[in-house]
Coordinates of C-alpha atoms and ligand atoms in Angstrom, one line a residue:
X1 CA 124.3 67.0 90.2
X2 CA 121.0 65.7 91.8
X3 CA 118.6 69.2 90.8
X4 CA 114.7 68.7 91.6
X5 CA 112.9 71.7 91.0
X6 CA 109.9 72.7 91.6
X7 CA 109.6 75.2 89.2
X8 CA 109.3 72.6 86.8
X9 CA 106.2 73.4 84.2
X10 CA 104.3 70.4 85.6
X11 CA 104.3 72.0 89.3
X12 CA 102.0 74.4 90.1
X13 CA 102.2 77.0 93.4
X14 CA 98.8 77.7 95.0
X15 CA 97.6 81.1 97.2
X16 CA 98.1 79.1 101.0
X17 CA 95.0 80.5 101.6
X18 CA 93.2 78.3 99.4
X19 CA 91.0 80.6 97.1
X20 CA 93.2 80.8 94.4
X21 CA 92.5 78.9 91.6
X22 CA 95.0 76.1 92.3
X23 CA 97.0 75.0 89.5
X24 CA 97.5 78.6 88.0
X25 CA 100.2 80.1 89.5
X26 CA 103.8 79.8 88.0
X27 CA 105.8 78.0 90.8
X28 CA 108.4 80.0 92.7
X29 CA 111.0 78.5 93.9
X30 CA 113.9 80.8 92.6
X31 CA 115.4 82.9 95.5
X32 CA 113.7 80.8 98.0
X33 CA 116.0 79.4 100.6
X34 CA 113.8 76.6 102.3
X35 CA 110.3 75.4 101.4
X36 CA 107.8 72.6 101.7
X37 CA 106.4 70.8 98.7
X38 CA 102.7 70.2 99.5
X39 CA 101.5 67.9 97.0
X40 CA 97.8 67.6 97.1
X41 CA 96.9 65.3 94.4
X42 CA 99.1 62.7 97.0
X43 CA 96.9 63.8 99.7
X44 CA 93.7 63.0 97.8
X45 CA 94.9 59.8 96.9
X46 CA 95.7 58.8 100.0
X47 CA 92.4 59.9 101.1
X48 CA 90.7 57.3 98.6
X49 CA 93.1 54.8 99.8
X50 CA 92.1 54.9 103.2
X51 CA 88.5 54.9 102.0
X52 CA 89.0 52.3 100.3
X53 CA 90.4 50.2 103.2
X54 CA 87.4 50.9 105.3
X55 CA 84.4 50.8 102.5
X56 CA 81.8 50.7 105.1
X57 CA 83.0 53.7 106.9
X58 CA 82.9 57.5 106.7
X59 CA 86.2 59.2 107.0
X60 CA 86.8 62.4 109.1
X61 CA 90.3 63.8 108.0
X62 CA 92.5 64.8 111.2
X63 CA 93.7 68.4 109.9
X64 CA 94.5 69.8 113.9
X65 CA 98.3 71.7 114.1
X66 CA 98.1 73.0 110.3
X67 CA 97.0 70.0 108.8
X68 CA 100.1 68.6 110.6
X69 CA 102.4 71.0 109.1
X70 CA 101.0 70.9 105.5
X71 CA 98.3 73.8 105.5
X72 CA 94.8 73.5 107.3
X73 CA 92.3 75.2 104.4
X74 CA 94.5 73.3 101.5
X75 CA 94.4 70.2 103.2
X76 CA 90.9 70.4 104.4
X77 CA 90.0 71.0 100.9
X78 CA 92.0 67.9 99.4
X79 CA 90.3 66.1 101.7
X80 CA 86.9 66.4 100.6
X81 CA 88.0 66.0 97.0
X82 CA 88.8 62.9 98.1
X83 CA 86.4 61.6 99.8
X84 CA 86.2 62.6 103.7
X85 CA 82.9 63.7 105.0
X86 CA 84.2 64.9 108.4
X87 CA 87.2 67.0 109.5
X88 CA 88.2 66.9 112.8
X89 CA 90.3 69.6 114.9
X90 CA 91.9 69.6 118.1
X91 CA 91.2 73.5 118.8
X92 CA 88.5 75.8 118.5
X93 CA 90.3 78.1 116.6
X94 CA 91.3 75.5 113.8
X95 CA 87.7 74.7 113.8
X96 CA 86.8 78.9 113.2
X97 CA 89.4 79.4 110.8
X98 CA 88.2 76.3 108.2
X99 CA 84.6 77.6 108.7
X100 CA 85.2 81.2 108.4
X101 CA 86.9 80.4 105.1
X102 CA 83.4 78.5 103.7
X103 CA 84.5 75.0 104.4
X104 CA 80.9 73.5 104.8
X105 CA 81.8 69.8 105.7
X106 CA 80.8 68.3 109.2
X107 CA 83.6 69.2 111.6
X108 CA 84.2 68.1 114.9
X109 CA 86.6 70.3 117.7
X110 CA 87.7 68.1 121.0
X111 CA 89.9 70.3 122.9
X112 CA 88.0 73.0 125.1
X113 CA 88.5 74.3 128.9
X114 CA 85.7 76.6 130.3
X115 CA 85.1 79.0 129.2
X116 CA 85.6 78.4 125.8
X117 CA 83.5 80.2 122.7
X118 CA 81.5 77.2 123.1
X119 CA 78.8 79.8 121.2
X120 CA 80.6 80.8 118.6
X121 CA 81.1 76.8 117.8
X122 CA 77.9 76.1 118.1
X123 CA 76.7 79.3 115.6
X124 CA 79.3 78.4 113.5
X125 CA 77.4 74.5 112.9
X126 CA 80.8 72.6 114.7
X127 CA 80.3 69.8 116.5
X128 CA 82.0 69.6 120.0
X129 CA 83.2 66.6 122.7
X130 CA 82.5 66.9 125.8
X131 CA 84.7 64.4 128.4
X132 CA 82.9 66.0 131.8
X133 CA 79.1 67.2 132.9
X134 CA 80.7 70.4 132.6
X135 CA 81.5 70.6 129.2
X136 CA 78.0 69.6 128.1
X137 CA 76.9 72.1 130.6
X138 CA 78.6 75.3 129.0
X139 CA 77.6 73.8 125.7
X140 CA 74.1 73.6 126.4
X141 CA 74.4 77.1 127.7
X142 CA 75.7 78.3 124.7
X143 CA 73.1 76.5 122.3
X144 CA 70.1 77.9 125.0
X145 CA 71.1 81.4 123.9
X146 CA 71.2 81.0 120.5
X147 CA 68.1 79.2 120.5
X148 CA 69.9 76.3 118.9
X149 CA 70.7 72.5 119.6
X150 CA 74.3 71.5 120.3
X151 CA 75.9 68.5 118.5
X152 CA 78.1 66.7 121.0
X153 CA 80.2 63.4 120.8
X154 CA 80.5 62.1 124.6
X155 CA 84.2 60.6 124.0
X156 CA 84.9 57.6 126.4
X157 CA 88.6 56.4 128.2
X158 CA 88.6 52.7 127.3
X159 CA 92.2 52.7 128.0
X160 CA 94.4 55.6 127.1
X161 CA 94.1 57.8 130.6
X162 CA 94.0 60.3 128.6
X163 CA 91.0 63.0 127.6
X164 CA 87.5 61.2 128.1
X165 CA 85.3 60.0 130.6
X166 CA 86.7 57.1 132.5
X167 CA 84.5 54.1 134.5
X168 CA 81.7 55.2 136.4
X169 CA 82.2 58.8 135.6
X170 CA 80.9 57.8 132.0
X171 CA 77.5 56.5 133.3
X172 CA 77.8 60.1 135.1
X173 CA 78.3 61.7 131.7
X174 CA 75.5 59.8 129.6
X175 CA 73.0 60.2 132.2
X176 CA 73.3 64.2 132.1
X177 CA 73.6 64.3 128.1
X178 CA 69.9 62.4 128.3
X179 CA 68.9 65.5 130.6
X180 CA 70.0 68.0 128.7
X181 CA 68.7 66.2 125.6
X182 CA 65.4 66.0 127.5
X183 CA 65.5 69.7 127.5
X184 CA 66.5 70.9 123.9
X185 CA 69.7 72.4 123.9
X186 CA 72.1 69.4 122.8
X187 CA 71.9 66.4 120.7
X188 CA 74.3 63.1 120.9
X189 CA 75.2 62.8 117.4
X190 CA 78.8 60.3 118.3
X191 CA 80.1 58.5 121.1
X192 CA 84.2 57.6 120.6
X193 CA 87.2 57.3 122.4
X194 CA 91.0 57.0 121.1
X195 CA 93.6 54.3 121.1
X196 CA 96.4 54.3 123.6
X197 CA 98.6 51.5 121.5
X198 CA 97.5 50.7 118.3
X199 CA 100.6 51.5 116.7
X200 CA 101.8 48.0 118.0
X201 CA 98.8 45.7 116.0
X202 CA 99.5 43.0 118.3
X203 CA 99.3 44.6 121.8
X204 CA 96.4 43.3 123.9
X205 CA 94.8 46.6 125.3
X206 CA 93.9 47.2 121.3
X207 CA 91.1 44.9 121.6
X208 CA 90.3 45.6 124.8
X209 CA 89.9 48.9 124.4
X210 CA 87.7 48.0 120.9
X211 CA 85.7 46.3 124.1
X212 CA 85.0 48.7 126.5
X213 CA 84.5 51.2 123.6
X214 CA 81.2 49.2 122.7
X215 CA 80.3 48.2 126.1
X216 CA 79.9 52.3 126.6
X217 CA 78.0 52.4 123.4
X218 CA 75.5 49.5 124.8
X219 CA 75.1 51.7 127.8
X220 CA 74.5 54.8 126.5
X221 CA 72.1 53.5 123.8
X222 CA 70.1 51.6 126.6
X223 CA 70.5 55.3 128.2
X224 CA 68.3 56.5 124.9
X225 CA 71.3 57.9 123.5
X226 CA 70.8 57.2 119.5
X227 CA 74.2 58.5 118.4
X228 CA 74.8 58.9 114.3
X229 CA 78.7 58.1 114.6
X230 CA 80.4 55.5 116.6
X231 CA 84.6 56.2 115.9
X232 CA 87.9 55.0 117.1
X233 CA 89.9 54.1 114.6
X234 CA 93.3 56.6 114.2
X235 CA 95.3 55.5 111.5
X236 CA 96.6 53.1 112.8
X237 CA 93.4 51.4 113.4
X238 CA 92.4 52.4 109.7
X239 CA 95.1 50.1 108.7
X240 CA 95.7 47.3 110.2
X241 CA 92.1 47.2 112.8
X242 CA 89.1 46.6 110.5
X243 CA 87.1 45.6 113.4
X244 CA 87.7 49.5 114.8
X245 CA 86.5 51.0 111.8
X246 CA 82.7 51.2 113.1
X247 CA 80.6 54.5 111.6
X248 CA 83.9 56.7 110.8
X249 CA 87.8 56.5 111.0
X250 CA 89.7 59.3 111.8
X251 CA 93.3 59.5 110.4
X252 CA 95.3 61.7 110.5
X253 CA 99.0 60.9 109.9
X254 CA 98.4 58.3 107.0
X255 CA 96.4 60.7 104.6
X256 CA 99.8 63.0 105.0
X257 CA 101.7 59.7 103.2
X258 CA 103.4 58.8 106.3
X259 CA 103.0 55.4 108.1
X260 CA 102.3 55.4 111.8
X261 CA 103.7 51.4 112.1
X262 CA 107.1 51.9 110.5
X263 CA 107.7 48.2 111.8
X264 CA 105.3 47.1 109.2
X265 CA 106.7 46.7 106.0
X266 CA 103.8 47.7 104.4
X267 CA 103.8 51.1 102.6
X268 CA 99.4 50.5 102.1
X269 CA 99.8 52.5 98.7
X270 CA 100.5 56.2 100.4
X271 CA 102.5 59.1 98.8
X272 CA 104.3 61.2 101.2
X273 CA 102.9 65.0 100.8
X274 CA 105.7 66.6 102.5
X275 CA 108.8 67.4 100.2
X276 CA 111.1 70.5 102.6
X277 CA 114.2 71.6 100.4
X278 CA 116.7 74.4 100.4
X279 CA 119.0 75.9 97.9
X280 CA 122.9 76.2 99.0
X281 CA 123.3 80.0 100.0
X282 CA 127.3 79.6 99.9
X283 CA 129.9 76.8 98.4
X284 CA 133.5 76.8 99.5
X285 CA 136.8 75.1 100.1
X286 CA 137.7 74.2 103.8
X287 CA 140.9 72.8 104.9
X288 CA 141.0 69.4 106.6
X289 CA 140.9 70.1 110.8
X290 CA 139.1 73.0 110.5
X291 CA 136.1 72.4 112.8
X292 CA 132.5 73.2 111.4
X293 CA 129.6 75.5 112.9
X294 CA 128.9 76.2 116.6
X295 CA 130.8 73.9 118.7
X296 CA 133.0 72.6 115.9
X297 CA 131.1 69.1 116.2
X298 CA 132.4 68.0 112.8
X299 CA 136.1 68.3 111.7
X300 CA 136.6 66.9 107.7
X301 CA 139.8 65.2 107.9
X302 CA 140.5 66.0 104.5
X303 CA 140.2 69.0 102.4
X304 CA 137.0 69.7 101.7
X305 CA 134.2 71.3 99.7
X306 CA 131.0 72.6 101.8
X307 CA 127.6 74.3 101.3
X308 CA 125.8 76.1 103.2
X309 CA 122.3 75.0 104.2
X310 CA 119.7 78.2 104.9
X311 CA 117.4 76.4 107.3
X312 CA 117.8 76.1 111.0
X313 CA 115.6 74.9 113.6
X314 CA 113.9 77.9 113.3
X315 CA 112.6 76.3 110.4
X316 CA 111.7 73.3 112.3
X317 CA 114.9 71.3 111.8
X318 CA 115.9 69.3 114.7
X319 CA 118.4 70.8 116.5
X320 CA 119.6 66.9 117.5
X321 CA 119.9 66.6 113.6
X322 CA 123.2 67.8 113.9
X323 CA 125.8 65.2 112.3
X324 CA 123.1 63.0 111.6
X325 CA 120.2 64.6 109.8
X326 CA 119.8 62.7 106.1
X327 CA 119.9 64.8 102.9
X328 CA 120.1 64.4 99.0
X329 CA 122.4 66.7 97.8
X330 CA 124.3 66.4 94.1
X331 CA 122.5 62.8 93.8
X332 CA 123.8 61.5 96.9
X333 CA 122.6 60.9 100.4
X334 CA 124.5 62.5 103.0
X335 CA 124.3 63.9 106.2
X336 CA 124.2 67.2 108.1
X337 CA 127.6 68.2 108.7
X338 CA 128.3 70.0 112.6
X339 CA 125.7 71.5 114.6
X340 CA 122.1 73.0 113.1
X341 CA 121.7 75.9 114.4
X342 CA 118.6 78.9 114.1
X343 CA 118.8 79.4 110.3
X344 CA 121.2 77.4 108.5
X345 CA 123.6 74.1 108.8
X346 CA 126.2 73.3 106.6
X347 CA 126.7 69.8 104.5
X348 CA 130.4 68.6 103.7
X349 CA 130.1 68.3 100.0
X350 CA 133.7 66.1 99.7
X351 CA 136.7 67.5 98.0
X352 CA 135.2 67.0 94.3
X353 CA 132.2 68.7 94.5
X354 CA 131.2 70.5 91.9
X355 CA 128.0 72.0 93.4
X356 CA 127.2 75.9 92.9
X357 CA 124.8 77.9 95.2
X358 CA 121.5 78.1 94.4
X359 CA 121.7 74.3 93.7
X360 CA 118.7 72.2 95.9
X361 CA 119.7 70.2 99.0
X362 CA 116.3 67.5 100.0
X363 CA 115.6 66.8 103.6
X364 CA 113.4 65.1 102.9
X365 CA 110.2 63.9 100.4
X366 CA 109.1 60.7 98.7
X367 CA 110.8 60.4 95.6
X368 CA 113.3 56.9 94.9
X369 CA 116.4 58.2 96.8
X370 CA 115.2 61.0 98.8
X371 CA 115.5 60.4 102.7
X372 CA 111.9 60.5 103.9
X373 CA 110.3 61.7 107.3
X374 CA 110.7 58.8 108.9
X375 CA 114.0 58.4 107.9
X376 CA 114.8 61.9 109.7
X377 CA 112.4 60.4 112.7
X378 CA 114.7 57.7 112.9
X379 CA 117.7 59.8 112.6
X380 CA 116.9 62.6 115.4
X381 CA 114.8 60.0 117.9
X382 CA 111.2 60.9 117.5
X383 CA 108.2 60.0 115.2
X384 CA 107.8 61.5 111.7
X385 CA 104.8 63.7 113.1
X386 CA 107.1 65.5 114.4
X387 CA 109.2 66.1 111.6
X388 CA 106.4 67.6 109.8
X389 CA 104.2 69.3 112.3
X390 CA 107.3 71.1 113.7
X391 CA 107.8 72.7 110.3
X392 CA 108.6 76.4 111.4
X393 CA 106.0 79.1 110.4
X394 CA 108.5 80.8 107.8
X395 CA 108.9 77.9 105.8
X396 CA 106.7 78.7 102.9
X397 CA 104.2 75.6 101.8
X398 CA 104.0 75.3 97.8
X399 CA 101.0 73.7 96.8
X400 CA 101.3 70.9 93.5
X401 CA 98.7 68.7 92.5
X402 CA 95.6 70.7 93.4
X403 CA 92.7 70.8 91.1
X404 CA 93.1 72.3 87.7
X405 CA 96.0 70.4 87.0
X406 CA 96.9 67.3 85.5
X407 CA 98.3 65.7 88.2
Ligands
PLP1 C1 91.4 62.2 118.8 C2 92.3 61.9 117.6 N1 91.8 61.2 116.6 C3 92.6 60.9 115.5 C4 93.9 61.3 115.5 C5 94.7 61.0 114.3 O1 95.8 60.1 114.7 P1 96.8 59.6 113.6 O2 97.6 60.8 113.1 O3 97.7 58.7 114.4 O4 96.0 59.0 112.5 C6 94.4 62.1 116.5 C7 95.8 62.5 116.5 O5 96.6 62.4 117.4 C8 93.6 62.4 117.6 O6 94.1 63.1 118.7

């Protein structure tokens, strides 16, 4: 029997709120039916790896959606320890909650629609992207009344059609950040745009968007513009791009151990963060034919022994997981047995099991012989984002490997 657990003495559980003194909490993992291993010395390592593969470059470390899954503030703060100087947010309120808990590093927000608290951004020191005159418009509002200047990125569409300012409407959009610079209330401190393909290293708009991206910054520096950070690189880019790295890279998925060209052979040295497991809530004998869960999409054909699995796509288990979701159960690989439903699957053990409940079932994690995200990406269709960001908000995040601790 195949028992990892992480109330081992070398695994330590941290406050998810991040002010405990990591590493000195007594893990808790007894009575827990589903949980996330968030390993954080993995995360700092990774860090330094990717800092290492661009030496010349700052790193800003992607931490929008809870950190994909794995905890904003804990991440955030793995981050800096290893080495980023920027974090970076899709959403205001990300951006709040990591400066409201007394994270002081440069942080940069890029979603916003108007009306937006583009004050309480701009009192609370984050810098903002602005992709329309508009934008820059409520920002410089904003900054007026607090008597402040605004730190703005102007973010270009080289490519992607997607957020950005695209063709002539970026001369639009450099030509009104020069006003409003003119006039005090913002300052251009990064121009940047985003990849629409560098996942596949050899696809031709990769360097053309590289292109375009500093034909914008030529403009906008001829404009006066005299921007601190030029960035593009995602992760991606970080990896296999060196000539995208410019002033900052911004990854996101790769500092989480997970590799965004899972074509590549290359693992670049990362250690998946992410371990979810689950204790078997019930083992039992089942007759050959008798049909299993909703549906009855899996019938042994044998008699059986089966466990029941306490996590559901409530927890963020795909739903299309059913009969195909990988696990590591009593040393072996297996696979979800019938149809995942809300809270709980079941596994066909095989008539010789000897498993007990309470024992621990992996989804998945980064240790030799347990599947891995991308093996569950794979499995259910989709990208191993997914499979972590979607982790439901029940599913409680053990922290191992934060400071204080040998690891
Ligand atoms: C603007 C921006 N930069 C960087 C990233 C990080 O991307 P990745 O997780 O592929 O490294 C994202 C994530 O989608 C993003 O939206």
């Amino acid at each position: 029997m195949s028992e990892i657990d992480a109330s081992d003495a070398d695994r330590t559980v941290t406050d998810p709120s991040g002010d405990a003194a990591a590493g000195s909490a007594a893990p808790q993992t007894h009575g827990l039916t589903v949980w996330a291993e968030i390993d954080l010395a993995a995360l700092e390592s990774n860090v330094r790896t990717l800092r290492a593969l661009a030496p010349s470059s700052e790193l800003m470390a992607v931490v929008k959606a809870d950190a994909y899954g794995h905890g904003l503030l804990q991440v955030a703060r793995a981050a800096v320890r290893g080495g980023a100087t920027w974090v970076g947010v899709a959403q205001f309120g990300e951006a709040f909650a990591l400066r409201d808990a007394g994270l002081t590093t440069r942080l940069l927000t890029w979603l916003s629609v108007p009306g937006a608290d583009f004050a309480g951004a701009v009192e609370r020191d984050i810098d903002l992207s602005a992709s329309a005159p508009w934008v820059l418009d409520e920002i410089a509002a904003a900054a007026s009344s607090l008597g402040r200047t605004a730190r703005v990125h102007l973010k270009a569409d080289t490519g992607l059609g997607r957020g950005g300012a695209y063709g002539a409407d970026w001369t639009t959009l450099v030509q009104h950040a020069r006003r409003l610079e003119e006039g005090g209330s913002v300052t251009v401190v990064g121009l940047w745009t985003h990849f629409a393909h560098a996942d596949s290293p050899e696809h031709p708009t990769v360097l053309a968007q590289q292109e375009r991206f500093f034909e914008a910054v030529a403009e906008a520096e001829q404009a006066g513009i005299r921007p601190e950070v030029r960035h593009l690189a995602n992760s991606a880019a970080t990896l296999v791009h060196p000539s995208a790295h410019a002033d900052l890279v911004r990854p996101g998925i790769a500092m989480y151990g997970l590799t965004p060209v899972p074509q590549v052979e290359d693992d670049f040295g990362l250690r998946p963060v992410m371990t979810l497991r689950a204790r078997l809530a019930l083992v039992k004998a089942l007759p050959a034919g008798q049909g299993i869960s909703y549906g009855h999409a899996y019938v042994p054909d044998v008699d059986t022994v089966v466990g029941l699995v306490p996590a559901g796509y409530a927890d963020g288990v795909p739903r299309n997981a059913t009969n195909v979701g990988p696990l590591l159960v009593e040393g072996r690989r297996t696979t979800i047995a019938g149809r995942v439903c809300m809270d709980q699957f079941v596994v066909d053990l095989g008539p010789g099991s000897q498993a007990r409940a309470g024992d621990v079932v992996t989804l998945f994690g980064g240790a030799p012989g347990e599947p891995t995200a991308q093996d569950w990406a794979d499995a259910t269709d989709t990208i191993s984002y997914e499979i972590v960001t979607r982790l439901g908000a029940r599913v409680p995040r053990l922290y191992v490997g934060g400071p204080g601790e040998d690891a």
